[in-house]
Coordinates of C-alpha atoms in Angstrom, one line a residue:
Chain A
X5 CA -5.5 34.1 -2.6
X6 CA -8.3 33.5 -0.2
X7 CA -5.8 33.5 3.0
X8 CA -7.8 31.0 4.3
X9 CA -5.9 27.9 5.3
X10 CA -8.8 25.1 5.0
X11 CA -12.4 26.5 3.5
X12 CA -15.7 24.3 3.3
X13 CA -18.3 26.4 1.6
X14 CA -22.2 24.3 2.0
X15 CA -20.4 21.2 1.3
X16 CA -22.8 18.0 1.6
X17 CA -21.7 14.9 1.4
X18 CA -23.3 11.5 2.0
X19 CA -22.1 7.5 1.3
X20 CA -25.1 5.9 -0.9
X21 CA -28.6 7.2 0.7
X22 CA -26.7 8.0 4.0
X23 CA -26.2 11.6 4.7
X24 CA -23.1 12.4 6.5
X25 CA -22.5 15.7 5.9
X26 CA -24.9 18.4 5.4
X27 CA -24.6 22.2 4.6
X28 CA -21.1 22.5 6.1
X29 CA -19.3 24.9 6.2
X30 CA -15.9 26.3 7.6
X31 CA -13.4 28.7 7.5
X32 CA -9.9 28.1 8.9
X33 CA -7.2 30.6 8.7
X34 CA -3.4 30.1 8.6
X35 CA -1.8 29.5 12.0
X36 CA -5.3 28.3 14.0
X37 CA -5.5 25.7 16.2
X38 CA -8.6 23.5 15.4
X39 CA -10.2 20.9 17.4
X40 CA -13.1 18.8 15.8
X41 CA -15.1 17.2 18.7
X42 CA -18.6 15.0 17.8
X43 CA -20.2 11.7 18.5
X44 CA -19.3 8.8 17.2
X45 CA -20.9 8.1 13.5
X46 CA -20.9 12.3 13.4
X47 CA -19.0 12.5 10.2
X48 CA -15.4 14.2 12.0
X49 CA -13.5 11.5 9.8
X50 CA -15.4 12.5 6.7
X51 CA -14.8 16.0 7.3
X52 CA -11.2 14.9 7.2
X53 CA -11.0 13.0 4.2
X54 CA -13.2 15.7 2.7
X55 CA -10.2 18.2 3.3
X56 CA -7.4 16.2 2.1
X57 CA -9.5 15.3 -1.4
X58 CA -9.9 11.5 -0.4
X59 CA -13.6 11.7 -0.4
X60 CA -15.4 14.3 -3.0
X61 CA -18.5 16.0 -2.1
X62 CA -21.9 15.6 -3.7
X63 CA -22.0 19.8 -3.3
X64 CA -20.1 22.5 -2.2
X65 CA -16.6 23.4 -2.3
X66 CA -13.4 22.5 -0.7
X67 CA -10.6 24.6 -0.4
X68 CA -7.2 24.0 0.7
X69 CA -4.8 27.1 0.6
X70 CA -7.7 28.5 -2.0
X71 CA -6.7 25.3 -4.5
X72 CA -8.4 22.0 -4.7
X73 CA -7.4 19.6 -2.2
X74 CA -5.7 17.3 -4.6
X75 CA -3.2 20.7 -5.7
X76 CA -2.5 21.4 -2.2
X77 CA -1.6 17.3 -1.1
X78 CA 2.4 18.2 -0.5
X79 CA 1.7 21.2 1.5
X80 CA -0.9 18.9 3.7
X81 CA 0.5 16.4 6.4
X82 CA -2.3 13.7 7.0
X83 CA -2.4 11.2 10.3
X84 CA -5.3 9.0 9.5
X85 CA -6.7 7.1 12.5
X86 CA -4.7 4.0 12.7
X87 CA -6.7 1.0 10.6
X88 CA -5.4 2.4 7.0
X89 CA -1.8 0.6 6.6
X90 CA -0.9 -3.1 6.5
X91 CA 1.0 -4.3 9.2
X92 CA 2.2 -7.2 7.5
X93 CA 4.6 -5.4 5.3
X94 CA 8.4 -5.3 6.4
X95 CA 8.9 -1.3 6.9
X96 CA 11.6 -0.2 9.2
X97 CA 10.4 2.7 11.0
X98 CA 12.6 5.1 8.8
X99 CA 11.0 3.7 5.7
X100 CA 7.9 4.6 7.2
X101 CA 8.4 8.5 7.5
X102 CA 10.0 8.5 4.3
X103 CA 7.2 7.9 2.8
X104 CA 6.0 11.2 3.8
X105 CA 8.5 12.7 1.2
X106 CA 6.8 11.3 -1.6
X107 CA 4.9 14.0 -4.1
X108 CA 3.3 12.9 -7.0
X109 CA 5.7 13.7 -9.7
X110 CA 8.4 12.3 -8.4
X111 CA 10.7 8.7 -9.3
X112 CA 13.4 6.8 -7.9
X113 CA 14.9 7.1 -4.4
X114 CA 15.0 9.2 -2.0
X115 CA 17.5 12.2 -1.4
X116 CA 19.7 13.4 1.1
X117 CA 17.4 16.5 2.3
X118 CA 14.8 13.5 2.2
X119 CA 16.9 11.6 4.7
X120 CA 17.2 14.7 6.7
X121 CA 13.8 15.6 6.9
X122 CA 13.0 12.2 7.5
X123 CA 15.7 11.9 10.6
X124 CA 14.1 15.6 12.1
X125 CA 10.7 14.7 12.1
X126 CA 11.6 11.4 14.1
X127 CA 13.7 13.2 16.5
X128 CA 10.9 15.6 17.3
X129 CA 8.8 13.0 18.3
X130 CA 11.4 11.8 20.3
X131 CA 11.6 8.4 17.6
X132 CA 15.6 8.7 16.7
X133 CA 16.5 6.1 19.0
X134 CA 14.3 3.5 16.9
X135 CA 14.6 3.9 13.3
X136 CA 15.7 1.1 12.5
X137 CA 13.1 -0.9 14.1
X138 CA 10.5 -2.8 13.2
X139 CA 7.0 -0.2 12.5
X140 CA 5.0 -3.4 13.1
X141 CA 7.1 -4.5 16.5
X142 CA 6.6 -0.8 17.7
X143 CA 3.6 -0.6 20.9
X144 CA 0.4 1.9 19.9
X145 CA 1.6 5.0 21.5
X146 CA 4.8 4.5 19.5
X147 CA 3.4 4.0 16.1
X148 CA 1.4 6.8 16.7
X149 CA 4.2 9.1 17.2
X150 CA 5.9 7.3 13.6
X151 CA 2.7 8.3 11.5
X152 CA 2.8 11.7 12.8
X153 CA 6.6 11.8 11.9
X154 CA 5.6 10.7 8.4
X155 CA 3.4 13.5 8.3
X156 CA 5.6 16.1 9.3
X157 CA 8.5 14.5 7.1
X158 CA 6.9 16.4 4.1
X159 CA 7.0 19.8 6.2
X160 CA 3.4 20.5 5.6
X161 CA 2.0 23.4 6.0
X162 CA -1.6 21.9 7.4
X163 CA -1.4 19.4 9.7
X164 CA -4.8 17.1 9.6
X165 CA -4.9 14.1 12.5
X166 CA -7.6 11.9 13.3
X167 CA -7.7 11.3 16.5
X168 CA -4.2 10.8 17.0
X169 CA -4.7 10.0 20.9
X170 CA -7.1 7.2 21.0
X171 CA -6.2 4.2 21.8
X172 CA -2.5 5.2 23.5
X173 CA -1.7 5.6 27.0
X174 CA -2.1 8.9 29.1
X175 CA 1.6 9.8 29.0
X176 CA 1.8 9.2 25.3
X177 CA -1.6 11.1 25.0
X178 CA -0.1 14.4 26.6
X179 CA 3.5 13.9 24.7
X180 CA 1.9 14.1 21.6
X181 CA -1.0 16.9 22.6
X182 CA 2.3 19.1 24.1
X183 CA 4.1 18.7 20.6
X184 CA 0.9 20.0 19.1
X185 CA 0.8 22.6 21.4
X186 CA 4.6 23.5 20.3
X187 CA 3.5 22.9 16.5
X188 CA 0.8 25.5 16.9
X189 CA 3.1 28.4 16.4
X190 CA 4.6 27.3 12.7
X191 CA 1.7 25.6 11.0
X192 CA -2.1 25.4 11.0
X193 CA -3.5 22.3 12.6
X194 CA -7.0 20.4 12.6
X195 CA -6.8 18.1 15.1
X196 CA -10.3 15.6 15.0
X197 CA -10.7 14.0 18.8
X198 CA -13.4 12.1 21.0
X199 CA -12.3 13.6 23.9
X200 CA -14.2 16.6 24.9
X201 CA -13.0 17.3 28.2
X202 CA -10.1 18.2 27.2
X203 CA -9.3 20.9 24.9
X204 CA -5.7 21.5 24.9
X205 CA -3.7 24.7 25.0
X206 CA -3.7 27.1 22.7
X207 CA -6.9 25.8 20.4
X208 CA -8.1 28.8 18.3
X209 CA -11.5 26.7 17.4
X210 CA -13.8 23.8 18.1
X211 CA -15.4 22.4 15.4
X212 CA -18.7 20.1 16.9
X213 CA -19.3 18.2 13.9
X214 CA -22.6 16.0 14.0
X215 CA -23.4 16.0 10.4
X216 CA -23.8 19.6 10.5
X217 CA -20.4 21.6 11.1
X218 CA -20.6 24.4 14.1
X219 CA -17.8 26.5 15.0
X220 CA -17.4 27.7 18.5
X221 CA -14.2 29.8 19.9
X222 CA -12.8 27.8 22.7
X223 CA -14.1 29.8 26.1
X224 CA -17.8 29.4 24.4
X225 CA -17.6 25.9 24.6
X226 CA -19.6 24.9 28.0
X227 CA -20.4 21.9 29.9
X228 CA -23.9 21.9 29.3
X229 CA -23.1 22.3 25.3
X230 CA -21.2 19.2 25.2
X231 CA -24.1 17.3 27.2
X232 CA -26.7 18.1 25.1
X233 CA -24.4 17.1 22.1
X234 CA -23.8 13.6 23.8
X235 CA -27.1 13.2 26.4
X236 CA -29.5 14.2 23.6
X237 CA -28.1 12.5 19.8
X238 CA -30.0 14.4 18.0
X239 CA -30.1 17.7 19.4
X240 CA -27.2 20.1 18.4
X241 CA -25.5 22.2 20.8
X242 CA -26.6 25.5 21.2
X243 CA -24.7 28.2 18.6
X244 CA -23.6 31.7 20.0
X245 CA -23.5 34.3 17.5
X246 CA -20.4 34.5 15.9
X247 CA -20.7 30.7 15.0
X248 CA -24.2 31.3 13.4
X249 CA -22.7 33.7 11.8
X250 CA -20.0 30.8 10.3
X251 CA -22.4 28.1 9.7
X252 CA -25.1 30.5 7.9
X253 CA -23.3 32.7 6.6
X254 CA -23.1 32.0 3.1
X255 CA -26.8 31.1 3.0
Chain B
X10 CA 24.9 -37.9 -11.8
X11 CA 25.7 -34.4 -11.4
X12 CA 28.3 -34.3 -13.7
X13 CA 26.0 -36.2 -16.5
X14 CA 23.3 -33.4 -16.2
X15 CA 26.4 -30.1 -16.3
X16 CA 27.6 -32.3 -19.6
X17 CA 24.1 -32.5 -21.1
X18 CA 23.8 -28.2 -20.4
X19 CA 26.9 -27.8 -22.6
X20 CA 26.2 -30.4 -25.1
X21 CA 25.3 -29.0 -28.8
X22 CA 22.7 -31.6 -29.3
X23 CA 20.3 -30.2 -26.5
X24 CA 20.4 -26.9 -26.6
X25 CA 16.8 -26.2 -25.1
X26 CA 18.0 -27.6 -21.4
X27 CA 20.8 -24.6 -21.5
X28 CA 17.8 -22.7 -22.9
X29 CA 15.6 -23.9 -20.0
X30 CA 18.3 -23.1 -17.3
X31 CA 19.6 -19.6 -18.5
X32 CA 15.8 -18.8 -18.6
X33 CA 15.3 -20.1 -15.2
X34 CA 17.9 -18.0 -13.4
X35 CA 17.5 -14.9 -15.6
X36 CA 13.6 -15.3 -14.7
X37 CA 14.1 -15.6 -11.0
X38 CA 15.4 -11.7 -10.7
X39 CA 12.2 -10.5 -11.6
X40 CA 10.2 -13.4 -10.1
X41 CA 11.9 -12.6 -7.0
X42 CA 11.2 -9.1 -7.2
X43 CA 7.9 -9.0 -8.3
X44 CA 6.8 -12.1 -6.6
X45 CA 7.5 -9.9 -3.4
X46 CA 5.1 -7.2 -4.6
X47 CA 2.7 -9.9 -5.2
X48 CA 2.7 -11.5 -1.4
X49 CA 2.8 -8.9 0.5
X50 CA -0.1 -7.0 -1.7
X51 CA -1.8 -10.2 -1.3
X52 CA -3.1 -10.8 -5.0
X53 CA -2.0 -13.6 -5.9
X54 CA -5.4 -14.7 -7.3
X55 CA -5.3 -11.7 -9.3
X56 CA -1.8 -13.4 -10.7
X57 CA -3.7 -16.9 -11.0
X58 CA -6.5 -15.0 -13.5
X59 CA -3.9 -13.2 -15.5
X60 CA -1.7 -15.9 -15.9
X61 CA -4.2 -19.0 -17.0
X62 CA -5.5 -16.0 -19.4
X63 CA -2.9 -16.0 -20.9
X64 CA -3.4 -20.0 -22.8
X65 CA -5.9 -17.4 -24.9
X66 CA -3.2 -15.7 -26.2
X67 CA -1.2 -18.6 -26.8
X68 CA -4.2 -20.5 -28.6
X69 CA -4.9 -17.1 -30.4
X70 CA -1.1 -16.9 -31.8
X71 CA -0.8 -20.6 -32.4
X72 CA -3.6 -20.4 -35.1
X73 CA -2.4 -16.7 -36.7
X74 CA 0.8 -18.9 -37.2
X75 CA -0.8 -21.9 -38.8
X76 CA -3.8 -21.5 -40.1
X77 CA -3.4 -17.9 -41.4
X78 CA 0.2 -18.4 -42.3
X79 CA 1.2 -15.2 -40.2
X80 CA 5.0 -16.8 -39.1
X81 CA 6.2 -14.3 -37.0
X82 CA 3.4 -14.2 -34.5
X83 CA 5.0 -16.7 -32.0
X84 CA 3.2 -18.4 -28.9
X85 CA 4.7 -16.0 -26.3
X86 CA 3.8 -12.9 -28.1
X87 CA -0.1 -13.8 -27.9
X88 CA 1.2 -14.7 -24.1
X89 CA 2.6 -11.0 -23.6
X90 CA -0.5 -9.1 -25.2
X91 CA -3.2 -11.2 -23.0
X92 CA -1.4 -11.1 -20.0
X93 CA -1.3 -7.1 -20.8
X94 CA -4.9 -7.1 -21.4
X95 CA -5.8 -9.6 -18.1
X96 CA -3.8 -7.3 -15.6
X97 CA -5.6 -3.7 -17.2
X98 CA -8.9 -5.3 -17.0
X99 CA -8.2 -7.2 -13.7
X100 CA -7.0 -3.5 -12.4
X101 CA -9.7 -1.8 -13.8
X102 CA -12.4 -4.2 -12.2
X103 CA -10.4 -4.0 -8.9
X104 CA -10.8 -0.1 -8.9
X105 CA -14.4 0.2 -10.6
X106 CA -16.5 -3.1 -9.2
X107 CA -14.8 -4.4 -6.2
X108 CA -18.2 -6.1 -5.3
X109 CA -18.2 -8.2 -8.4
X110 CA -14.0 -8.5 -8.4
X111 CA -14.0 -12.4 -7.6
X112 CA -16.8 -13.2 -10.2
X113 CA -14.9 -11.4 -12.7
X114 CA -12.1 -12.9 -12.2
X115 CA -13.4 -16.6 -12.3
X116 CA -15.2 -15.3 -15.9
X117 CA -11.6 -14.5 -17.2
X118 CA -9.4 -17.1 -15.7
X119 CA -12.4 -19.7 -17.4
X120 CA -13.0 -17.5 -20.8
X121 CA -9.3 -17.0 -21.8
X122 CA -8.7 -20.4 -21.4
X123 CA -11.4 -21.8 -23.6
X124 CA -10.7 -18.8 -25.7
X125 CA -7.3 -20.9 -26.3
X126 CA -8.8 -23.7 -26.0
X127 CA -10.7 -23.3 -29.2
X128 CA -8.3 -21.6 -31.0
X129 CA -5.9 -24.7 -30.2
X130 CA -8.8 -27.2 -31.6
X131 CA -9.0 -25.4 -34.8
X132 CA -5.1 -25.2 -35.5
X133 CA -4.0 -27.5 -38.3
X134 CA -1.5 -29.7 -37.1
X135 CA -1.2 -31.2 -33.6
X136 CA -0.8 -29.0 -30.5
X137 CA -0.3 -30.1 -27.4
X138 CA -2.4 -27.8 -24.7
X139 CA -0.6 -30.2 -21.8
X140 CA 2.9 -28.2 -22.9
X141 CA 1.4 -24.4 -22.5
X142 CA -0.8 -25.4 -19.3
X143 CA 2.2 -27.4 -17.3
X144 CA 5.5 -26.2 -19.2
X145 CA 7.7 -28.2 -21.7
X146 CA 11.2 -27.1 -22.3
X147 CA 10.9 -28.6 -25.9
X148 CA 8.9 -25.7 -26.6
X149 CA 11.8 -23.3 -26.2
X150 CA 13.1 -21.4 -28.8
X151 CA 16.7 -19.4 -29.1
X152 CA 14.3 -16.3 -29.8
X153 CA 11.8 -17.0 -27.1
X154 CA 15.1 -16.7 -24.8
X155 CA 16.0 -13.3 -26.0
X156 CA 12.7 -11.7 -25.6
X157 CA 12.9 -13.4 -22.2
X158 CA 16.0 -11.6 -21.8
X159 CA 14.5 -8.3 -22.8
X160 CA 11.5 -9.0 -20.6
X161 CA 13.6 -9.2 -17.5
X162 CA 15.3 -6.2 -17.9
X163 CA 11.7 -4.1 -18.3
X164 CA 10.4 -5.4 -15.7
X165 CA 13.6 -5.1 -13.2
X166 CA 13.8 -1.2 -13.9
X167 CA 10.5 -0.6 -13.4
X168 CA 10.1 -2.4 -10.0
X169 CA 13.6 -0.5 -9.2
X170 CA 12.5 2.8 -10.2
X171 CA 8.8 2.8 -8.7
X172 CA 10.0 0.8 -6.1
X173 CA 9.2 3.4 -2.9
X174 CA 6.1 4.5 -4.9
X175 CA 4.7 0.3 -4.7
X176 CA 6.3 0.1 -1.4
X177 CA 3.8 3.4 -0.2
X178 CA 1.3 1.8 -2.4
X179 CA 1.3 -1.4 -0.8
X180 CA 2.0 -0.6 2.8
X181 CA -0.8 2.3 3.4
X182 CA -3.1 3.0 0.3
X183 CA -5.0 6.1 2.0
X184 CA -1.9 7.7 2.7
X185 CA -0.4 7.5 -0.9
X186 CA -3.2 8.9 -1.8
X187 CA -3.1 11.8 0.2
X188 CA 0.5 12.4 -0.6
X189 CA -1.0 12.6 -4.8
X190 CA 0.6 9.4 -5.6
X191 CA -1.5 8.3 -8.4
X192 CA -2.3 5.0 -6.5
X193 CA -4.1 3.2 -9.5
X194 CA -1.5 3.7 -11.7
X195 CA 0.5 2.1 -9.9
X196 CA -1.6 -0.5 -8.8
X197 CA -1.9 -1.2 -13.1
X198 CA 1.5 -0.9 -13.4
X199 CA 2.2 -3.5 -10.7
X200 CA -0.4 -6.3 -12.1
X201 CA 1.1 -5.6 -15.8
X202 CA 4.3 -6.8 -14.4
X203 CA 3.2 -9.9 -12.2
X204 CA 1.3 -10.3 -16.1
X205 CA 4.7 -10.0 -17.5
X206 CA 6.7 -11.7 -15.5
X207 CA 4.4 -14.4 -15.4
X208 CA 4.6 -15.3 -19.0
X209 CA 8.7 -15.2 -18.7
X210 CA 8.5 -19.0 -17.2
X211 CA 5.2 -20.0 -19.7
X212 CA 7.8 -22.7 -21.1
X213 CA 9.4 -23.8 -18.0
X214 CA 6.6 -24.3 -15.3
X215 CA 3.5 -23.7 -17.8
X216 CA 0.2 -21.5 -17.0
X217 CA -1.3 -23.1 -14.7
X218 CA 1.5 -23.8 -11.9
X219 CA 3.5 -21.0 -12.9
X220 CA 1.5 -18.9 -9.7
X221 CA 2.8 -21.2 -7.2
X222 CA 6.5 -20.2 -8.4
X223 CA 5.7 -16.4 -8.0
X224 CA 4.5 -16.5 -4.8
X225 CA 6.0 -19.3 -2.8
X226 CA 9.8 -18.2 -3.2
X227 CA 8.7 -14.9 -1.8
X228 CA 6.4 -16.3 1.1
X229 CA 9.4 -18.5 1.9
X230 CA 11.6 -14.8 2.5
X231 CA 9.1 -13.5 3.9
X232 CA 9.1 -15.5 6.7
X233 CA 12.7 -14.9 7.8
X234 CA 13.3 -11.7 6.1
X235 CA 12.6 -8.4 7.9
X236 CA 12.7 -5.7 5.0
X237 CA 11.5 -5.7 1.4
X238 CA 14.1 -5.8 -0.4
X239 CA 16.0 -8.6 1.5
X240 CA 12.6 -10.6 0.7
X241 CA 13.5 -9.8 -3.4
X242 CA 16.9 -10.4 -3.2
X243 CA 16.3 -13.8 -0.9
X244 CA 13.2 -15.1 -3.1
X245 CA 15.3 -14.6 -6.4
X246 CA 18.1 -16.5 -5.0
X247 CA 15.3 -19.3 -3.9
X248 CA 13.7 -19.5 -7.2
X249 CA 16.7 -19.3 -8.9
X250 CA 17.6 -22.4 -6.7
X251 CA 14.2 -24.2 -7.2
X252 CA 14.4 -23.5 -11.1
X253 CA 17.9 -25.2 -11.5
X254 CA 17.7 -28.0 -9.2
X255 CA 14.2 -28.9 -10.7
X256 CA 15.6 -28.5 -13.9
X257 CA 18.3 -30.9 -12.8
X258 CA 16.4 -33.4 -11.0
X259 CA 14.1 -33.9 -13.8
X260 CA 16.7 -34.5 -16.0
X261 CA 17.9 -37.3 -14.3
X262 CA 15.1 -39.0 -13.3
X263 CA 13.0 -38.0 -16.4
X264 CA 10.3 -36.0 -15.0
X265 CA 8.4 -33.5 -16.4
X266 CA 10.3 -30.0 -15.3
X267 CA 7.4 -27.9 -14.2
X268 CA 5.5 -30.2 -12.0
X269 CA 9.3 -30.9 -11.1
X270 CA 10.4 -27.3 -9.7
X271 CA 6.4 -26.5 -8.3
X272 CA 6.7 -29.4 -6.0
X273 CA 10.5 -28.4 -4.7
X274 CA 9.1 -25.0 -4.3
X275 CA 5.9 -26.4 -2.0
X276 CA 8.1 -28.7 -0.5
X277 CA 9.9 -25.9 0.8
X278 CA 7.9 -23.6 1.5
X279 CA 5.9 -26.8 4.0
X280 CA 9.6 -27.0 5.1
X281 CA 10.2 -23.2 5.5
X282 CA 7.1 -22.8 7.5
X283 CA 8.3 -25.7 10.3
X284 CA 11.3 -24.1 10.6
X285 CA 9.9 -20.5 11.6
X286 CA 7.0 -22.5 13.6
X287 CA 9.8 -24.3 15.6
X288 CA 12.2 -20.8 15.8
X289 CA 9.4 -19.0 17.5
X290 CA 8.9 -21.5 20.1
X291 CA 12.8 -21.2 21.3
X292 CA 12.8 -17.7 20.3
X293 CA 10.4 -16.9 23.4
X294 CA 13.4 -15.5 25.5
X295 CA 14.9 -13.4 23.0
X296 CA 11.5 -11.3 22.4
X297 CA 11.0 -10.2 26.1
X298 CA 14.4 -9.1 25.6
X299 CA 13.4 -6.8 22.9
X300 CA 10.5 -5.7 24.8
X301 CA 12.4 -4.2 27.5
X302 CA 15.2 -2.7 25.0
X303 CA 11.9 -0.9 23.3
X304 CA 10.6 0.5 27.0
X305 CA 14.1 1.6 27.5
X306 CA 14.1 3.4 24.4
X307 CA 10.8 5.1 24.9
X308 CA 10.1 8.7 23.8
X309 CA 11.4 11.2 26.0
X310 CA 9.0 14.1 24.5
X311 CA 8.4 17.5 23.5
X312 CA 6.5 18.2 27.4
X313 CA 9.3 18.7 29.1
X314 CA 9.3 22.8 30.2
X315 CA 5.6 22.8 28.9
X316 CA 3.0 21.9 31.4
X317 CA 0.0 20.8 29.9
X318 CA -2.8 22.3 32.4
X319 CA -5.5 20.2 32.5
X320 CA -8.1 22.6 34.8
X321 CA -7.2 25.7 32.4
X322 CA -10.3 25.4 29.7
X323 CA -13.4 26.7 30.3
X324 CA -14.8 23.3 28.4

């Protein structure tokens, strides 16, 4: 066992001829709270999908809890960006959350423990009262909470979130960040965000993704670095010595 | 008129009317359940391609039966084999060659029918393709009925056992994959169910119109139901009503059964759309009440006690 929750070793990924991720290495130990930032199109979502195993790297290796991502899926809770589900399918909030209990090898109906886990997850997100509502009728922030509850219903050891606070109001955003800050005491969290000015409490690592992956301890992410990355698209932020080690370590 | 129809149903001289009614009522359960999957996943064009390709199997079976003397092969057997083959093919295309999906579906649709027509042309004796294309309850036998009963049970069993998996794949494919579900297998299985379901009603409505009977009851149910299960039950009941009413009307007015059933389903769908539109206008006030309730039930989150500090980070 490697002891790492997530391990990327010199990963390359491209959509056709477009290189999205180049020689990315990353190690996340268990119970870390990792905050992933980077410009649009920089490969943040791709990185997340590589970790879930929705995408396969062209070269390099991805390991989750020392396993191939496909084998670790029952331990992963995944909250995608809001576009992947079909709102025209009639589903109650509880039904959506229960999907988080599905695994590869089960058939038939949900058990009592499934129902309890779903209810617990809904309660954590403060959505218990809306559990019989139609998912499609909820507001954006409420939907996002249900999707996080769905990921938590599977009782994951690793929670991956893709811009969970995009397109929702500031109050809902603070609620979700508060929950994550609370959850980080129990599980490993990796959260993608477009918000570089607000790094949640308890974040242990900030990962900047713009084709390549650069890792920074929270204290080292300076305003200057962020300006550099976003102001001039092509330039990477200044690497401190530690992250140089992580990024180039395997080369 | 109704009593005349009931009398005809009970008559020993015309068993086919009874067979058609039994087949219609039984198949309706599978139609409601599978039709709901087809409608919410928006794959009725795939079901259409599969059902048309079934003519190839019917033609081949009739040819083997009459020209080659393999009398144990019945048209419904050929229909089943071709339906399943077409379903597997359609599924493979939609998963591996998405860009050319519509072209390949169109080709499957036409080539399947071409194969059927050619086999029918080379089959000795007169075979009227119209019976298979648009339904003809006279071609149904007691044996067919048993096969329909068996298939119906298989379809319902599979659809119920994998209900949650199907629902997850339909609602959020990417999440289903992330949970480790074999999404490709479930998609193929769902198309196979649709293929088998289509075959159930070949005798009653024929392969050209069967897709309407698969989708319209579920589409009507979808306008008013708020869960997949409710949609399935409602669609099944509607399908039963359409087929038995259609059968009665076609008997009373001496009309072909298939088109009568489909026309009734079509009119019902148009009416349902109108009712839905009307209700939406009248329901504006109710929706406002719902909004108030929704904001009242809003999240009281975890953040109590945990002040979220925005300035403390050295960003």
